[in-house]
Coordinates of C-alpha atoms in Angstrom, one line a residue:
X1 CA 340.1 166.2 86.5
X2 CA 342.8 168.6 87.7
X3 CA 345.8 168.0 90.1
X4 CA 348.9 169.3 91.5
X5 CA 352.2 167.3 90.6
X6 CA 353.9 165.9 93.8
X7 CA 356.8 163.8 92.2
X8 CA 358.3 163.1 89.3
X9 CA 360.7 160.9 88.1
X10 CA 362.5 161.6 84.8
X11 CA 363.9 158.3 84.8
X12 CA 360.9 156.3 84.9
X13 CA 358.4 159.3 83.6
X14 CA 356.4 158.5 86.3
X15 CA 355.5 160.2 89.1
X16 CA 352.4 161.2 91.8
X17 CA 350.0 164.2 92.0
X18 CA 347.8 165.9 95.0
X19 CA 344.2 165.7 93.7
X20 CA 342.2 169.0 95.3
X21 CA 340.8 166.8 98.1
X22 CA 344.6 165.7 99.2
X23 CA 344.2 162.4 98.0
X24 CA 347.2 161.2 96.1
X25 CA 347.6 159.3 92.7
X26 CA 350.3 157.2 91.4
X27 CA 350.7 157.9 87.3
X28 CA 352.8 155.4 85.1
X29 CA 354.9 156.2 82.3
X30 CA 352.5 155.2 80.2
X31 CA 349.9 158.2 81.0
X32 CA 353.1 160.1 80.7
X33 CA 354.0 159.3 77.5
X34 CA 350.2 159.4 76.0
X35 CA 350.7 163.7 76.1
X36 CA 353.0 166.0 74.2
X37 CA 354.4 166.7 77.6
X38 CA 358.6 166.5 77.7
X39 CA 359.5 166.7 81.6
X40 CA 356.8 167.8 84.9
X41 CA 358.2 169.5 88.1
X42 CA 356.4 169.2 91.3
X43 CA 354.1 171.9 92.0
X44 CA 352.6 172.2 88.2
X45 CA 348.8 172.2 87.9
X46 CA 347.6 169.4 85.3
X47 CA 344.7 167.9 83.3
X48 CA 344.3 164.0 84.1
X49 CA 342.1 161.5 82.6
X50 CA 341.4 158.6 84.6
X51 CA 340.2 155.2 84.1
X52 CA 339.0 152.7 86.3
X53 CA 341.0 154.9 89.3
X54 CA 344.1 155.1 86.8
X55 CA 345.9 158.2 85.8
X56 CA 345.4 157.0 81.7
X57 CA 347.0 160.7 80.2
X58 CA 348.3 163.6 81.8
X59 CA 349.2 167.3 80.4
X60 CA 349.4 170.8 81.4
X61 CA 346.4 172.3 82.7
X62 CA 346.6 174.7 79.6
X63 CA 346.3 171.8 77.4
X64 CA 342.9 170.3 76.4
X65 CA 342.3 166.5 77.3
X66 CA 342.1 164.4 74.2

């Protein structure tokens, strides 16, 4: 699934993103810290993989999903 990053926090790694509908997501550090990824700025179009409606790994949208 792709998104646009909204917020993020370099603090907590975590952050939100604008799927293409509008709807927003909350991702945790965790999904964060699962890709190679070092910092996100808002704006940035990314990959997301979701389970059970949470953001589980978020990248780039030129990097592949895992």
């Amino acid at each position: 699934m792709q998104a646009t990053v909204r917020t993020y926090d370099p603090a907590t790694r975590s952050g939100t993103v604008f799927l293409d509908d509008g709807t927003v997501l909350d991702f945790p550090a965790k999904a964060f810290d699962a890709g190679p990824l070092l910092l996100l700025r808002s704006g940035q179009r990314v990959n997301l993989a979701v389970t059970d409606g949470e953001v589980t790994y978020i990248t780039l949208s030129t990097f592949p999903l895992p």
